């Protein structure tokens, strides 16, 4: 038994499925399944009940996961004791960008208890100014096709670096059932999207300029409810769609990429570098 196995089991339990856990861990579903099966074989008991759409913990899994989570937290505390990072980091992002923000902040707190992260939501056109004015230390944005994340204002004097973060596909979330392939043209579909200024809206606007937005929602769960009811489809990052097993995620033949980027000043101090490491 090793830490990687523990992390995989905890991810499957928290995400409610092997595919969603793979997206969270930036790996493939087959690897997650292999790791879990190997651990179950070593333990001599199954940890999960597998069903078509979702997995659930067995009684053994219910007992194992809290202990596994505690072991992982203890390791993070041990690492923090060796090389603690203290200070404050101001993180600027556009609404709807970091869908697993709570997990990122929890991981940072466990690894660096002395690190304080302040999160500020800003319009996309304000991120560059906020960096230039030093009101934020890191700005998160959707990476553009040109390979830049946050555009600095003309008088910023430069000195900004952009670090690409993990990317994933955009998929078409629809009501349950049907084909697993998305149509190449969305013009004939009724779609739910997020308000202007949201990160997902910005990425989808670029990928599907001719689509028709019938509904807007400022909450991911609300958008998924509209999709589940068959009222509209929604273009989402694959990991976001995987949170809702009651909808069908349909892949595009040429999938657009949901790629995030972190912009920051050159030679970031230790607290900023610690946050960048967790974001990457």
Coordinates of C-alpha atoms in Angstrom, one line a residue:
X1 CA 0.0 0.0 0.0
X2 CA 1.4 3.4 -1.0
X3 CA 0.3 7.1 -0.8
X4 CA -0.7 7.1 -4.5
X5 CA -3.1 4.3 -3.9
X6 CA -4.6 6.2 -1.0
X7 CA -4.9 9.4 -3.0
X8 CA -6.7 7.5 -5.9
X9 CA -9.2 5.8 -3.5
X10 CA -10.0 9.1 -1.8
X11 CA -10.5 10.8 -5.2
X12 CA -12.9 8.1 -6.4
X13 CA -14.9 8.3 -3.1
X14 CA -15.0 12.2 -3.2
X15 CA -15.8 12.4 -6.9
X16 CA -18.3 9.6 -7.0
X17 CA -16.8 7.8 -10.0
X18 CA -13.6 6.6 -11.7
X19 CA -13.8 8.9 -14.7
X20 CA -14.3 12.0 -12.5
X21 CA -11.4 10.9 -10.3
X22 CA -9.2 10.5 -13.3
X23 CA -9.9 14.0 -14.5
X24 CA -9.1 15.3 -11.0
X25 CA -5.9 13.4 -10.9
X26 CA -4.9 14.3 -14.5
X27 CA -4.7 10.7 -15.6
X28 CA -6.9 8.2 -17.4
X29 CA -9.8 6.1 -16.1
X30 CA -8.1 2.8 -16.8
X31 CA -5.2 3.8 -14.5
X32 CA -7.5 4.7 -11.7
X33 CA -9.4 1.4 -12.1
X34 CA -6.1 -0.6 -12.1
X35 CA -4.8 1.2 -8.9
X36 CA -8.1 0.6 -7.1
X37 CA -8.3 -3.1 -8.1
X38 CA -4.7 -3.7 -7.0
X39 CA -5.4 -2.2 -3.6
X40 CA -8.6 -4.1 -3.2
X41 CA -6.7 -7.3 -4.0
X42 CA -4.1 -6.5 -1.4
X43 CA -6.8 -5.7 1.2
X44 CA -8.8 -8.8 0.3
X45 CA -12.1 -6.9 0.1
X46 CA -13.8 -4.5 -2.4
X47 CA -13.9 -0.9 -1.4
X48 CA -16.5 0.2 -4.0
X49 CA -19.8 -1.1 -5.3
X50 CA -19.7 -0.5 -9.1
X51 CA -22.8 0.5 -11.0
X52 CA -23.4 1.8 -14.5
X53 CA -23.4 5.4 -13.7
X54 CA -21.9 5.8 -10.2
X55 CA -19.8 4.0 -7.6
X56 CA -20.6 3.8 -3.9
X57 CA -18.5 2.8 -0.9
X58 CA -18.8 -0.7 0.5
X59 CA -18.8 -1.0 4.4
X60 CA -15.0 -1.7 4.1
X61 CA -14.7 1.4 2.0
X62 CA -16.6 3.5 4.5
X63 CA -14.1 2.5 7.1
X64 CA -11.0 2.8 4.9
X65 CA -11.5 6.2 3.2
X66 CA -11.5 8.3 6.4
X67 CA -8.3 6.6 7.5
X68 CA -6.7 7.1 4.1
X69 CA -7.7 10.7 4.1
X70 CA -6.1 11.2 7.5
X71 CA -2.9 9.5 6.4
X72 CA -2.6 11.8 3.4
X73 CA -3.3 14.9 5.6
X74 CA -0.6 13.7 8.0
X75 CA 1.9 13.4 5.2
X76 CA 1.1 17.0 4.1
X77 CA 1.6 18.2 7.6
X78 CA 4.9 16.5 7.8
X79 CA 6.0 18.1 4.5
X80 CA 4.9 21.5 5.8
X81 CA 6.9 21.0 9.0
X82 CA 10.1 20.5 7.0
X83 CA 9.7 23.5 4.6
X84 CA 7.0 25.8 5.8
X85 CA 5.8 28.7 3.7
X86 CA 4.3 31.7 5.3
X87 CA 2.7 34.8 4.0
X88 CA -0.2 36.1 2.0
X89 CA -1.0 35.5 -1.7
X90 CA -3.8 37.4 -3.5
X91 CA -5.3 35.3 -6.3
X92 CA -7.4 37.0 -9.0
X93 CA -9.7 35.1 -11.2
X94 CA -12.7 35.6 -13.4
X95 CA -16.0 34.1 -12.3
X96 CA -16.5 30.4 -13.1
X97 CA -12.8 29.8 -13.8
X98 CA -11.5 27.5 -11.0
X99 CA -14.3 25.0 -10.6
X100 CA -12.5 23.0 -7.9
X101 CA -11.3 26.1 -6.0
X102 CA -12.3 24.6 -2.6
X103 CA -10.0 21.6 -3.2
X104 CA -7.1 23.8 -4.2
X105 CA -7.5 25.9 -1.1
X106 CA -7.8 22.9 1.1
X107 CA -4.7 21.3 -0.3
X108 CA -2.7 24.6 0.2
X109 CA -3.9 24.9 3.8
X110 CA -2.8 21.3 4.5
X111 CA 0.6 21.7 2.9
X112 CA 1.3 25.3 4.1
X113 CA -0.8 26.1 7.2
X114 CA 1.0 29.5 7.5
X115 CA 0.0 30.5 4.0
X116 CA -3.0 32.8 3.6
X117 CA -4.7 32.9 0.2
X118 CA -7.1 35.7 -0.6
X119 CA -9.4 35.1 -3.7
X120 CA -10.8 38.0 -5.7
X121 CA -13.1 37.7 -8.6
X122 CA -12.4 40.2 -11.4
X123 CA -13.7 40.9 -14.9
X124 CA -11.3 39.5 -17.6
X125 CA -10.3 43.0 -18.7
X126 CA -9.2 43.9 -15.1
X127 CA -6.8 41.0 -14.5
X128 CA -3.9 42.6 -16.3
X129 CA -4.4 45.9 -14.5
X130 CA -4.7 44.2 -11.1
X131 CA -1.3 42.5 -11.7
X132 CA 0.3 45.7 -12.9
X133 CA -1.1 47.6 -9.9
X134 CA 0.0 44.8 -7.5
X135 CA -3.4 44.3 -6.1
X136 CA -3.2 40.6 -7.0
X137 CA -0.1 38.4 -7.1
X138 CA -1.4 35.7 -9.5
X139 CA -4.1 36.1 -12.2
X140 CA -5.9 33.1 -13.6
X141 CA -7.4 33.2 -17.0
X142 CA -8.4 31.1 -19.9
X143 CA -5.4 30.5 -22.2
X144 CA -6.0 32.0 -25.6
X145 CA -5.1 30.5 -28.9
X146 CA -2.2 32.9 -29.1
X147 CA -0.7 31.3 -26.0
X148 CA -1.3 34.2 -23.6
X149 CA -3.4 34.2 -20.5
X150 CA -3.7 37.8 -19.1
X151 CA -3.0 40.7 -21.3
X152 CA -1.0 43.4 -19.5
X153 CA -2.0 47.0 -19.9
X154 CA 0.2 49.0 -22.3
X155 CA 1.9 51.0 -19.5
X156 CA 2.6 48.0 -17.2
X157 CA 6.3 47.9 -18.1
X158 CA 6.2 44.1 -18.9
X159 CA 7.8 41.6 -16.5
X160 CA 4.9 39.2 -16.5
X161 CA 5.1 35.5 -17.0
X162 CA 2.3 33.2 -18.1
X163 CA 2.4 29.5 -16.9
X164 CA 0.0 27.1 -18.7
X165 CA -1.9 24.9 -16.3
X166 CA -3.5 21.5 -16.8
X167 CA -5.9 21.4 -19.8
X168 CA -8.9 19.3 -20.7
X169 CA -11.5 19.0 -23.4
X170 CA -14.8 20.9 -23.6
X171 CA -17.7 18.5 -24.1
X172 CA -21.4 18.9 -24.8
X173 CA -23.6 18.0 -21.8
X174 CA -27.1 16.8 -22.8
X175 CA -30.0 15.1 -21.3
X176 CA -29.4 11.4 -20.4
X177 CA -29.1 8.9 -23.2
X178 CA -28.4 9.3 -26.9
X179 CA -25.1 9.4 -28.8
X180 CA -21.8 9.9 -27.1
X181 CA -20.7 12.1 -30.1
X182 CA -21.5 15.8 -30.2
X183 CA -22.6 17.5 -33.5
X184 CA -20.0 19.7 -35.1
X185 CA -22.5 22.5 -35.5
X186 CA -24.4 23.8 -32.5
X187 CA -26.4 26.4 -34.3
X188 CA -29.6 24.3 -34.2
X189 CA -29.4 23.5 -30.5
X190 CA -31.0 25.2 -27.6
X191 CA -28.1 26.0 -25.2
X192 CA -27.7 27.2 -21.6
X193 CA -24.6 29.2 -21.0
X194 CA -23.1 31.4 -18.3
X195 CA -23.2 35.3 -18.1
X196 CA -20.8 37.4 -20.1
X197 CA -17.5 37.7 -18.1
X198 CA -17.6 34.1 -17.0
X199 CA -14.5 32.0 -17.9
X200 CA -16.5 29.2 -19.5
X201 CA -18.6 31.7 -21.5
X202 CA -15.4 33.2 -22.8
X203 CA -13.9 29.9 -23.9
X204 CA -17.2 28.7 -25.5
X205 CA -17.7 32.0 -27.3
X206 CA -14.3 31.5 -29.0
X207 CA -15.0 27.9 -29.9
X208 CA -18.6 28.2 -31.1
X209 CA -19.2 31.8 -32.2
X210 CA -22.4 30.9 -34.2
X211 CA -24.3 29.1 -31.4
X212 CA -27.6 30.3 -30.0
X213 CA -27.8 30.9 -26.2
X214 CA -31.4 30.3 -25.1
X215 CA -30.8 30.4 -21.3
X216 CA -28.3 31.8 -18.9
X217 CA -27.4 30.5 -15.5
X218 CA -24.9 31.8 -13.0
X219 CA -24.5 28.5 -11.2
X220 CA -23.1 25.2 -12.5
X221 CA -25.6 23.1 -10.6
X222 CA -28.5 25.2 -12.1
X223 CA -27.1 24.8 -15.6
X224 CA -26.9 21.0 -15.1
X225 CA -30.5 20.9 -13.8
X226 CA -31.6 22.6 -17.0
X227 CA -29.7 20.1 -19.1
X228 CA -31.0 17.1 -17.1
X229 CA -34.5 18.3 -17.7
X230 CA -34.0 18.3 -21.4
X231 CA -34.5 22.1 -21.7
X232 CA -31.1 22.8 -23.2
X233 CA -27.6 21.5 -23.8
X234 CA -24.4 23.1 -22.3
X235 CA -20.8 23.1 -23.3
X236 CA -18.6 22.4 -20.2
X237 CA -15.1 21.3 -19.3
X238 CA -15.1 17.5 -19.1
X239 CA -14.4 17.5 -15.4
X240 CA -17.4 19.8 -14.7
X241 CA -19.7 17.5 -16.8
X242 CA -18.4 14.5 -14.9
X243 CA -19.8 15.9 -11.6
X244 CA -23.3 15.2 -12.9
X245 CA -23.6 11.5 -13.8
X246 CA -27.2 12.0 -14.7
X247 CA -26.3 14.0 -17.9
X248 CA -24.6 12.6 -21.0
X249 CA -21.2 14.1 -21.9
X250 CA -20.8 14.0 -25.7
X251 CA -17.3 14.5 -27.2
X252 CA -16.7 16.7 -30.2
X253 CA -14.8 15.2 -33.2
X254 CA -12.3 18.1 -32.9
X255 CA -12.6 18.9 -29.1
X256 CA -12.0 22.5 -28.1
X257 CA -9.5 22.8 -25.2
X258 CA -10.3 24.2 -21.8
X259 CA -6.8 25.5 -21.0
X260 CA -6.1 27.7 -18.0
X261 CA -3.0 29.9 -17.4
X262 CA -1.5 31.6 -14.4
X263 CA 0.1 35.0 -14.9
X264 CA 2.5 36.5 -12.4
X265 CA 5.5 38.6 -11.9
X266 CA 8.9 37.3 -12.8
X267 CA 10.9 35.6 -10.0
X268 CA 7.9 35.1 -7.7
X269 CA 8.5 34.9 -3.9
X270 CA 8.1 31.6 -2.1
X271 CA 4.4 32.0 -1.1
X272 CA 3.5 32.8 -4.7
X273 CA 5.6 29.9 -6.0
X274 CA 3.9 27.5 -3.5
X275 CA 0.5 28.5 -4.9
X276 CA 1.6 28.2 -8.5
X277 CA 2.9 24.7 -7.7
X278 CA -0.5 23.6 -6.4
X279 CA -2.3 25.2 -9.4
X280 CA 0.0 23.4 -11.8

